[in-house]
């Protein structure tokens, strides 16, 4: 087997643990030096490949690479940029091949979500479609937990833990003040089309009836009357009501509760404002004092409260990607497989990329309680193992210490740039 | 010295560490059993005294009391309720005396902020004004850090650590995506009139020029032009801009950037909406893509990332209050005193309550940088020690484990209730 260099890139919204996957890739690649030469990381994701801006990972120390494991964000830069189809923009693929050829790249590791899986699949077919031999492995990452074939997505467990912990703490705050102050607290969380993150709020509950009392999922049509009745009933019974609302909460006709009206680079609607919409509703119709929080990026960046399970899995899929590449595989994704049996256990297996790309995994109906405002025991059984364990980063000066990369770029070998 | 019972109550907005003060009070009181009989905690703060709803702390186990140290919120219930002056509502003071007498209460420990210090002062004067002998000690607590005479307020260090950690993590997220995505991120934090909490965002900086690039303080008049110019300049230079904005940010004429228009029980304006106001401004005038987060209660409830220094100080002032009471003191507050010298160290001393009540400590001008958008080295030197150390709670099922109190009420001894 001829030794080739590897290209690694981070794609789409970053997470608390995507760098743990990078750490897995790089540490494994360093172990397989008979198969893999240098690892080049794309500066700002796939844009780094198109622009021939390749970070020379060999310049980073062992300690720096180890520190990636506890560093949130995308250490090499990520981007929201979806390659068009071969028919629509062949120039992009030709440019990729040009850059790969120039730097002797034979392995393509793409760390992202559903859109990135699609890009990775297209790259995996370059050998067939454009005659360039390359092995492309997709490394799963998304806080939304919406990739198919994998039991869960690295990145999700940590945001789930953040939401569960934050909901529990804020709910206690509200409970202790509700006799004279706030009666309703709303936490707005991410999740455009799937309610996985909102569902994690339920893990704050120790007993039935504990906060959060209401969870709003994109999967359940929002009905104002039923919602307000449940809020009032909860306040009457408990003295307060805690709501975890998915940003994707929507009416039966698919209208989002709050639609900022803007779209991101992938053409997805950019949401925000569910919490204030609900708060206004509650104030106007029920006259109850409210507070609300919008976790926004804090939730997906919160490496300080990452799930140890999530960190371990993120690292493992990174390593597995390299092992699969070295074993000659192409067009696959290392997926998390949950052991059968009552005890939680997991391993990593291959999933064909063709079945992953552009498929969005929704919450199964049986995870959502009958009234649509909570999760079932089945949902709890699924979610609970994913937030287990704390994996604290080291601290310096009272704040977490993170990897600082040199990000030294490899010398360009191509005459021309690429306009994007 | 005749043995008397003690009354303890939590007042106003709760914090991540107010229960650590409760723990200090209760553990110390149990050690001074020759002076102090039972500790009765007000259910929902001072309302518990007025309603004769007294939690019998002797029913709580040693382990439960120990667990208060890592439990956020007000474990006994807190309230926003300010006693009027003796002239305005003598009936309230007569009721207090009635309840104190009925339960043989000779010690009054009031755990709160500026308004509570005022109430505590009034209670301390009951012996003089209404002939009822009582020793009243105020235990400082406020995330706003706005009490005078104490170097800092228990509760502040933990919210400061939360804001510093969250700002650092979110800033890394934004930095890694800014080439194709969000350019401006705004974190709105608490702080009605004093910018202490917003200032803590600066502790996310490792080097000059690091995020946050702009901090908005209530103490500095907001100027739209200067602000927008700084945002644009930062985005031009760094590729992104991170802003920490105090909810109390205001124009030169004192108008808040966003004024929800409602008022709380103390007559304070209830704020919210600085971040969206700034975001709209940035979008309209600069056309930059933004995201914003509103930490709201998450920041003051975040016991999972509490400052170990803060926890230790909260506990210490609780203990000190009891020791001062046992030593026969009245109308005082245990205050944190910072050692002189370059090494940080602290101790607890007495501060006269008359000088504490109704005085709001603002950020010193010399802590704010010349351009008004950051802090000086003096500000950093003051703030940094307060967020040192991590004091992690125990976890169960992936979420923090908290004290669960029985909250068994003492049998009422008075015939009539009290209408409030």
PDB file of N, CA and C in Angstrom, chain B residues 136-208:
ATOM      1  N   UNK B 136     -29.730  41.004  65.445  1.00  0.00           N
ATOM      2  CA  UNK B 136     -29.929  40.791  64.010  1.00  0.00           C
ATOM      3  C   UNK B 136     -28.609  40.911  63.276  1.00  0.00           C
ATOM      4  N   UNK B 137     -28.283  39.869  62.525  1.00  0.00           N
ATOM      5  CA  UNK B 137     -27.038  39.848  61.756  1.00  0.00           C
ATOM      6  C   UNK B 137     -27.401  39.640  60.287  1.00  0.00           C
ATOM      7  N   UNK B 138     -26.842  40.476  59.453  1.00  0.00           N
ATOM      8  CA  UNK B 138     -27.102  40.350  58.017  1.00  0.00           C
ATOM      9  C   UNK B 138     -25.984  39.544  57.371  1.00  0.00           C
ATOM     10  N   UNK B 139     -26.375  38.563  56.563  1.00  0.00           N
ATOM     11  CA  UNK B 139     -25.374  37.740  55.862  1.00  0.00           C
ATOM     12  C   UNK B 139     -25.390  38.142  54.390  1.00  0.00           C
ATOM     13  N   UNK B 140     -24.259  38.649  53.895  1.00  0.00           N
ATOM     14  CA  UNK B 140     -24.274  39.220  52.547  1.00  0.00           C
ATOM     15  C   UNK B 140     -24.463  38.171  51.455  1.00  0.00           C
ATOM     16  N   UNK B 141     -25.250  38.514  50.508  1.00  0.00           N
ATOM     17  CA  UNK B 141     -25.509  37.671  49.340  1.00  0.00           C
ATOM     18  C   UNK B 141     -26.007  38.546  48.222  1.00  0.00           C
ATOM     19  N   UNK B 142     -25.337  38.578  47.126  1.00  0.00           N
ATOM     20  CA  UNK B 142     -25.908  39.148  45.909  1.00  0.00           C
ATOM     21  C   UNK B 142     -24.994  38.912  44.728  1.00  0.00           C
ATOM     22  N   UNK B 143     -25.567  38.421  43.650  1.00  0.00           N
ATOM     23  CA  UNK B 143     -24.762  38.232  42.439  1.00  0.00           C
ATOM     24  C   UNK B 143     -24.281  39.570  41.900  1.00  0.00           C
ATOM     25  N   UNK B 144     -24.979  40.633  42.251  1.00  0.00           N
ATOM     26  CA  UNK B 144     -24.653  41.950  41.695  1.00  0.00           C
ATOM     27  C   UNK B 144     -23.392  42.571  42.281  1.00  0.00           C
ATOM     28  N   UNK B 145     -22.894  42.005  43.382  1.00  0.00           N
ATOM     29  CA  UNK B 145     -21.662  42.493  44.013  1.00  0.00           C
ATOM     30  C   UNK B 145     -21.757  43.962  44.411  1.00  0.00           C
ATOM     31  N   UNK B 146     -22.947  44.410  44.745  1.00  0.00           N
ATOM     32  CA  UNK B 146     -23.140  45.843  44.948  1.00  0.00           C
ATOM     33  C   UNK B 146     -23.291  46.262  46.407  1.00  0.00           C
ATOM     34  N   UNK B 147     -22.915  45.390  47.351  1.00  0.00           N
ATOM     35  CA  UNK B 147     -22.955  45.787  48.753  1.00  0.00           C
ATOM     36  C   UNK B 147     -21.678  46.520  49.141  1.00  0.00           C
ATOM     37  N   UNK B 148     -21.800  47.554  49.942  1.00  0.00           N
ATOM     38  CA  UNK B 148     -20.601  48.275  50.375  1.00  0.00           C
ATOM     39  C   UNK B 148     -19.922  47.553  51.544  1.00  0.00           C
ATOM     40  N   UNK B 149     -18.762  47.999  51.891  1.00  0.00           N
ATOM     41  CA  UNK B 149     -17.976  47.567  53.060  1.00  0.00           C
ATOM     42  C   UNK B 149     -17.390  46.171  52.964  1.00  0.00           C
ATOM     43  N   UNK B 150     -18.002  45.295  52.193  1.00  0.00           N
ATOM     44  CA  UNK B 150     -17.407  43.976  51.988  1.00  0.00           C
ATOM     45  C   UNK B 150     -16.609  44.033  50.681  1.00  0.00           C
ATOM     46  N   UNK B 151     -15.469  43.360  50.660  1.00  0.00           N
ATOM     47  CA  UNK B 151     -14.624  43.408  49.454  1.00  0.00           C
ATOM     48  C   UNK B 151     -15.385  42.880  48.254  1.00  0.00           C
ATOM     49  N   UNK B 152     -16.213  41.879  48.491  1.00  0.00           N
ATOM     50  CA  UNK B 152     -17.045  41.307  47.436  1.00  0.00           C
ATOM     51  C   UNK B 152     -18.220  40.599  48.089  1.00  0.00           C
ATOM     52  N   UNK B 153     -19.225  40.266  47.315  1.00  0.00           N
ATOM     53  CA  UNK B 153     -20.420  39.624  47.871  1.00  0.00           C
ATOM     54  C   UNK B 153     -20.448  38.155  47.508  1.00  0.00           C
ATOM     55  N   UNK B 154     -20.638  37.269  48.475  1.00  0.00           N
ATOM     56  CA  UNK B 154     -20.851  35.868  48.142  1.00  0.00           C
ATOM     57  C   UNK B 154     -21.995  35.749  47.131  1.00  0.00           C
ATOM     58  N   UNK B 155     -21.790  34.932  46.124  1.00  0.00           N
ATOM     59  CA  UNK B 155     -22.752  34.813  45.029  1.00  0.00           C
ATOM     60  C   UNK B 155     -22.191  35.403  43.755  1.00  0.00           C
ATOM     61  N   UNK B 156     -21.429  36.468  43.923  1.00  0.00           N
ATOM     62  CA  UNK B 156     -20.864  37.138  42.755  1.00  0.00           C
ATOM     63  C   UNK B 156     -19.763  36.309  42.091  1.00  0.00           C
ATOM     64  N   UNK B 157     -18.870  35.752  42.892  1.00  0.00           N
ATOM     65  CA  UNK B 157     -17.735  35.020  42.332  1.00  0.00           C
ATOM     66  C   UNK B 157     -18.171  33.890  41.415  1.00  0.00           C
ATOM     67  N   UNK B 158     -19.266  33.239  41.769  1.00  0.00           N
ATOM     68  CA  UNK B 158     -19.724  32.111  40.957  1.00  0.00           C
ATOM     69  C   UNK B 158     -20.385  32.573  39.671  1.00  0.00           C
ATOM     70  N   UNK B 159     -21.170  33.640  39.739  1.00  0.00           N
ATOM     71  CA  UNK B 159     -21.769  34.131  38.502  1.00  0.00           C
ATOM     72  C   UNK B 159     -20.666  34.705  37.615  1.00  0.00           C
ATOM     73  N   UNK B 160     -19.662  35.290  38.232  1.00  0.00           N
ATOM     74  CA  UNK B 160     -18.528  35.814  37.469  1.00  0.00           C
ATOM     75  C   UNK B 160     -17.786  34.685  36.755  1.00  0.00           C
ATOM     76  N   UNK B 161     -17.608  33.589  37.458  1.00  0.00           N
ATOM     77  CA  UNK B 161     -16.929  32.444  36.848  1.00  0.00           C
ATOM     78  C   UNK B 161     -17.777  31.892  35.700  1.00  0.00           C
ATOM     79  N   UNK B 162     -19.073  31.795  35.925  1.00  0.00           N
ATOM     80  CA  UNK B 162     -19.967  31.311  34.864  1.00  0.00           C
ATOM     81  C   UNK B 162     -19.851  32.198  33.621  1.00  0.00           C
ATOM     82  N   UNK B 163     -19.870  33.496  33.832  1.00  0.00           N
ATOM     83  CA  UNK B 163     -19.825  34.426  32.702  1.00  0.00           C
ATOM     84  C   UNK B 163     -18.463  34.356  31.995  1.00  0.00           C
ATOM     85  N   UNK B 164     -17.392  34.262  32.771  1.00  0.00           N
ATOM     86  CA  UNK B 164     -16.054  34.167  32.163  1.00  0.00           C
ATOM     87  C   UNK B 164     -15.918  32.882  31.356  1.00  0.00           C
ATOM     88  N   UNK B 165     -16.332  31.763  31.942  1.00  0.00           N
ATOM     89  CA  UNK B 165     -16.208  30.463  31.267  1.00  0.00           C
ATOM     90  C   UNK B 165     -17.092  30.431  30.016  1.00  0.00           C
ATOM     91  N   UNK B 166     -18.330  30.877  30.167  1.00  0.00           N
ATOM     92  CA  UNK B 166     -19.274  30.829  29.042  1.00  0.00           C
ATOM     93  C   UNK B 166     -18.809  31.742  27.906  1.00  0.00           C
ATOM     94  N   UNK B 167     -18.307  32.908  28.267  1.00  0.00           N
ATOM     95  CA  UNK B 167     -17.818  33.843  27.250  1.00  0.00           C
ATOM     96  C   UNK B 167     -16.638  33.239  26.502  1.00  0.00           C
ATOM     97  N   UNK B 168     -15.738  32.610  27.253  1.00  0.00           N
ATOM     98  CA  UNK B 168     -14.553  32.013  26.603  1.00  0.00           C
ATOM     99  C   UNK B 168     -14.979  30.915  25.641  1.00  0.00           C
ATOM    100  N   UNK B 169     -15.867  30.048  26.105  1.00  0.00           N
ATOM    101  CA  UNK B 169     -16.292  28.924  25.265  1.00  0.00           C
ATOM    102  C   UNK B 169     -17.055  29.406  24.023  1.00  0.00           C
ATOM    103  N   UNK B 170     -18.003  30.311  24.229  1.00  0.00           N
ATOM    104  CA  UNK B 170     -18.807  30.788  23.095  1.00  0.00           C
ATOM    105  C   UNK B 170     -17.947  31.568  22.110  1.00  0.00           C
ATOM    106  N   UNK B 171     -16.986  32.309  22.632  1.00  0.00           N
ATOM    107  CA  UNK B 171     -16.106  33.091  21.754  1.00  0.00           C
ATOM    108  C   UNK B 171     -15.283  32.174  20.852  1.00  0.00           C
ATOM    109  N   UNK B 172     -14.843  31.046  21.397  1.00  0.00           N
ATOM    110  CA  UNK B 172     -14.086  30.088  20.585  1.00  0.00           C
ATOM    111  C   UNK B 172     -14.969  29.503  19.490  1.00  0.00           C
ATOM    112  N   UNK B 173     -16.209  29.256  19.852  1.00  0.00           N
ATOM    113  CA  UNK B 173     -17.191  28.737  18.888  1.00  0.00           C
ATOM    114  C   UNK B 173     -17.334  29.715  17.725  1.00  0.00           C
ATOM    115  N   UNK B 174     -17.549  30.981  18.064  1.00  0.00           N
ATOM    116  CA  UNK B 174     -17.750  32.008  17.038  1.00  0.00           C
ATOM    117  C   UNK B 174     -16.483  32.170  16.197  1.00  0.00           C
ATOM    118  N   UNK B 175     -15.337  32.196  16.869  1.00  0.00           N
ATOM    119  CA  UNK B 175     -14.066  32.358  16.150  1.00  0.00           C
ATOM    120  C   UNK B 175     -13.877  31.259  15.109  1.00  0.00           C
ATOM    121  N   UNK B 176     -14.301  30.066  15.453  1.00  0.00           N
ATOM    122  CA  UNK B 176     -14.042  28.941  14.552  1.00  0.00           C
ATOM    123  C   UNK B 176     -15.014  28.874  13.380  1.00  0.00           C
ATOM    124  N   UNK B 177     -16.068  29.663  13.426  1.00  0.00           N
ATOM    125  CA  UNK B 177     -17.085  29.607  12.370  1.00  0.00           C
ATOM    126  C   UNK B 177     -17.210  30.907  11.590  1.00  0.00           C
ATOM    127  N   UNK B 178     -16.476  31.945  12.018  1.00  0.00           N
ATOM    128  CA  UNK B 178     -16.788  33.289  11.514  1.00  0.00           C
ATOM    129  C   UNK B 178     -16.477  33.485  10.031  1.00  0.00           C
ATOM    130  N   UNK B 179     -15.688  32.593   9.456  1.00  0.00           N
ATOM    131  CA  UNK B 179     -15.353  32.822   8.042  1.00  0.00           C
ATOM    132  C   UNK B 179     -16.595  32.737   7.160  1.00  0.00           C
ATOM    133  N   UNK B 180     -17.564  31.922   7.564  1.00  0.00           N
ATOM    134  CA  UNK B 180     -18.770  31.806   6.734  1.00  0.00           C
ATOM    135  C   UNK B 180     -20.054  32.026   7.524  1.00  0.00           C
ATOM    136  N   UNK B 181     -19.935  32.261   8.825  1.00  0.00           N
ATOM    137  CA  UNK B 181     -21.173  32.303   9.621  1.00  0.00           C
ATOM    138  C   UNK B 181     -21.201  33.550  10.516  1.00  0.00           C
ATOM    139  N   UNK B 182     -21.667  33.375  11.721  1.00  0.00           N
ATOM    140  CA  UNK B 182     -21.853  34.482  12.656  1.00  0.00           C
ATOM    141  C   UNK B 182     -20.596  35.338  12.837  1.00  0.00           C
ATOM    142  N   UNK B 183     -20.773  36.654  12.743  1.00  0.00           N
ATOM    143  CA  UNK B 183     -19.649  37.577  12.940  1.00  0.00           C
ATOM    144  C   UNK B 183     -19.697  38.233  14.318  1.00  0.00           C
ATOM    145  N   UNK B 184     -20.893  38.372  14.845  1.00  0.00           N
ATOM    146  CA  UNK B 184     -21.034  39.086  16.115  1.00  0.00           C
ATOM    147  C   UNK B 184     -21.854  38.241  17.082  1.00  0.00           C
ATOM    148  N   UNK B 185     -21.304  38.038  18.260  1.00  0.00           N
ATOM    149  CA  UNK B 185     -22.027  37.301  19.292  1.00  0.00           C
ATOM    150  C   UNK B 185     -22.184  38.191  20.516  1.00  0.00           C
ATOM    151  N   UNK B 186     -23.400  38.205  21.049  1.00  0.00           N
ATOM    152  CA  UNK B 186     -23.694  39.036  22.224  1.00  0.00           C
ATOM    153  C   UNK B 186     -24.194  38.155  23.354  1.00  0.00           C
ATOM    154  N   UNK B 187     -23.582  38.298  24.508  1.00  0.00           N
ATOM    155  CA  UNK B 187     -24.073  37.612  25.710  1.00  0.00           C
ATOM    156  C   UNK B 187     -24.630  38.670  26.657  1.00  0.00           C
ATOM    157  N   UNK B 188     -25.923  38.573  26.929  1.00  0.00           N
ATOM    158  CA  UNK B 188     -26.531  39.518  27.876  1.00  0.00           C
ATOM    159  C   UNK B 188     -26.465  38.930  29.276  1.00  0.00           C
ATOM    160  N   UNK B 189     -25.945  39.712  30.199  1.00  0.00           N
ATOM    161  CA  UNK B 189     -25.801  39.228  31.577  1.00  0.00           C
ATOM    162  C   UNK B 189     -26.514  40.161  32.554  1.00  0.00           C
ATOM    163  N   UNK B 190     -26.652  39.683  33.783  1.00  0.00           N
ATOM    164  CA  UNK B 190     -27.346  40.453  34.811  1.00  0.00           C
ATOM    165  C   UNK B 190     -26.521  41.655  35.280  1.00  0.00           C
ATOM    166  N   UNK B 191     -27.144  42.490  36.074  1.00  0.00           N
ATOM    167  CA  UNK B 191     -26.463  43.667  36.605  1.00  0.00           C
ATOM    168  C   UNK B 191     -27.263  44.906  36.288  1.00  0.00           C
ATOM    169  N   UNK B 192     -28.187  45.208  37.156  1.00  0.00           N
ATOM    170  CA  UNK B 192     -29.121  46.306  36.913  1.00  0.00           C
ATOM    171  C   UNK B 192     -28.419  47.649  36.869  1.00  0.00           C
ATOM    172  N   UNK B 193     -27.678  47.936  37.909  1.00  0.00           N
ATOM    173  CA  UNK B 193     -27.061  49.268  38.014  1.00  0.00           C
ATOM    174  C   UNK B 193     -25.547  49.220  38.082  1.00  0.00           C
ATOM    175  N   UNK B 194     -25.008  48.034  38.348  1.00  0.00           N
ATOM    176  CA  UNK B 194     -23.553  47.919  38.460  1.00  0.00           C
ATOM    177  C   UNK B 194     -23.058  46.891  37.459  1.00  0.00           C
ATOM    178  N   UNK B 195     -21.934  47.189  36.841  1.00  0.00           N
ATOM    179  CA  UNK B 195     -21.433  46.353  35.757  1.00  0.00           C
ATOM    180  C   UNK B 195     -20.504  45.234  36.187  1.00  0.00           C
ATOM    181  N   UNK B 196     -20.543  44.868  37.450  1.00  0.00           N
ATOM    182  CA  UNK B 196     -19.615  43.846  37.952  1.00  0.00           C
ATOM    183  C   UNK B 196     -19.689  42.550  37.150  1.00  0.00           C
ATOM    184  N   UNK B 197     -20.905  42.086  36.898  1.00  0.00           N
ATOM    185  CA  UNK B 197     -21.050  40.786  36.224  1.00  0.00           C
ATOM    186  C   UNK B 197     -20.539  40.869  34.793  1.00  0.00           C
ATOM    187  N   UNK B 198     -20.907  41.947  34.108  1.00  0.00           N
ATOM    188  CA  UNK B 198     -20.417  42.117  32.738  1.00  0.00           C
ATOM    189  C   UNK B 198     -18.893  42.186  32.726  1.00  0.00           C
ATOM    190  N   UNK B 199     -18.335  42.870  33.706  1.00  0.00           N
ATOM    191  CA  UNK B 199     -16.871  43.007  33.787  1.00  0.00           C
ATOM    192  C   UNK B 199     -16.192  41.655  33.868  1.00  0.00           C
ATOM    193  N   UNK B 200     -16.861  40.707  34.519  1.00  0.00           N
ATOM    194  CA  UNK B 200     -16.272  39.374  34.683  1.00  0.00           C
ATOM    195  C   UNK B 200     -16.058  38.686  33.342  1.00  0.00           C
ATOM    196  N   UNK B 201     -16.809  39.097  32.334  1.00  0.00           N
ATOM    197  CA  UNK B 201     -16.588  38.531  30.997  1.00  0.00           C
ATOM    198  C   UNK B 201     -15.144  38.699  30.550  1.00  0.00           C
ATOM    199  N   UNK B 202     -14.522  39.795  30.999  1.00  0.00           N
ATOM    200  CA  UNK B 202     -13.137  40.083  30.598  1.00  0.00           C
ATOM    201  C   UNK B 202     -12.161  39.020  31.088  1.00  0.00           C
ATOM    202  N   UNK B 203     -12.566  38.264  32.102  1.00  0.00           N
ATOM    203  CA  UNK B 203     -11.666  37.228  32.623  1.00  0.00           C
ATOM    204  C   UNK B 203     -11.529  36.062  31.646  1.00  0.00           C
ATOM    205  N   UNK B 204     -12.321  36.087  30.575  1.00  0.00           N
ATOM    206  CA  UNK B 204     -12.171  35.084  29.510  1.00  0.00           C
ATOM    207  C   UNK B 204     -10.905  35.350  28.701  1.00  0.00           C
ATOM    208  N   UNK B 205     -10.398  36.565  28.778  1.00  0.00           N
ATOM    209  CA  UNK B 205      -9.229  36.952  27.970  1.00  0.00           C
ATOM    210  C   UNK B 205      -7.940  36.373  28.529  1.00  0.00           C
ATOM    211  N   UNK B 206      -7.189  35.715  27.656  1.00  0.00           N
ATOM    212  CA  UNK B 206      -5.856  35.263  28.064  1.00  0.00           C
ATOM    213  C   UNK B 206      -4.814  36.314  27.712  1.00  0.00           C
ATOM    214  N   UNK B 207      -5.054  36.954  26.570  1.00  0.00           N
ATOM    215  CA  UNK B 207      -4.117  37.984  26.112  1.00  0.00           C
ATOM    216  C   UNK B 207      -4.889  39.218  25.677  1.00  0.00           C
ATOM    217  N   UNK B 208      -4.194  40.323  25.586  1.00  0.00           N
ATOM    218  CA  UNK B 208      -4.825  41.542  25.123  1.00  0.00           C
ATOM    219  C   UNK B 208      -5.374  41.329  23.712  1.00  0.00           C
TER     220      UNK B 208
END
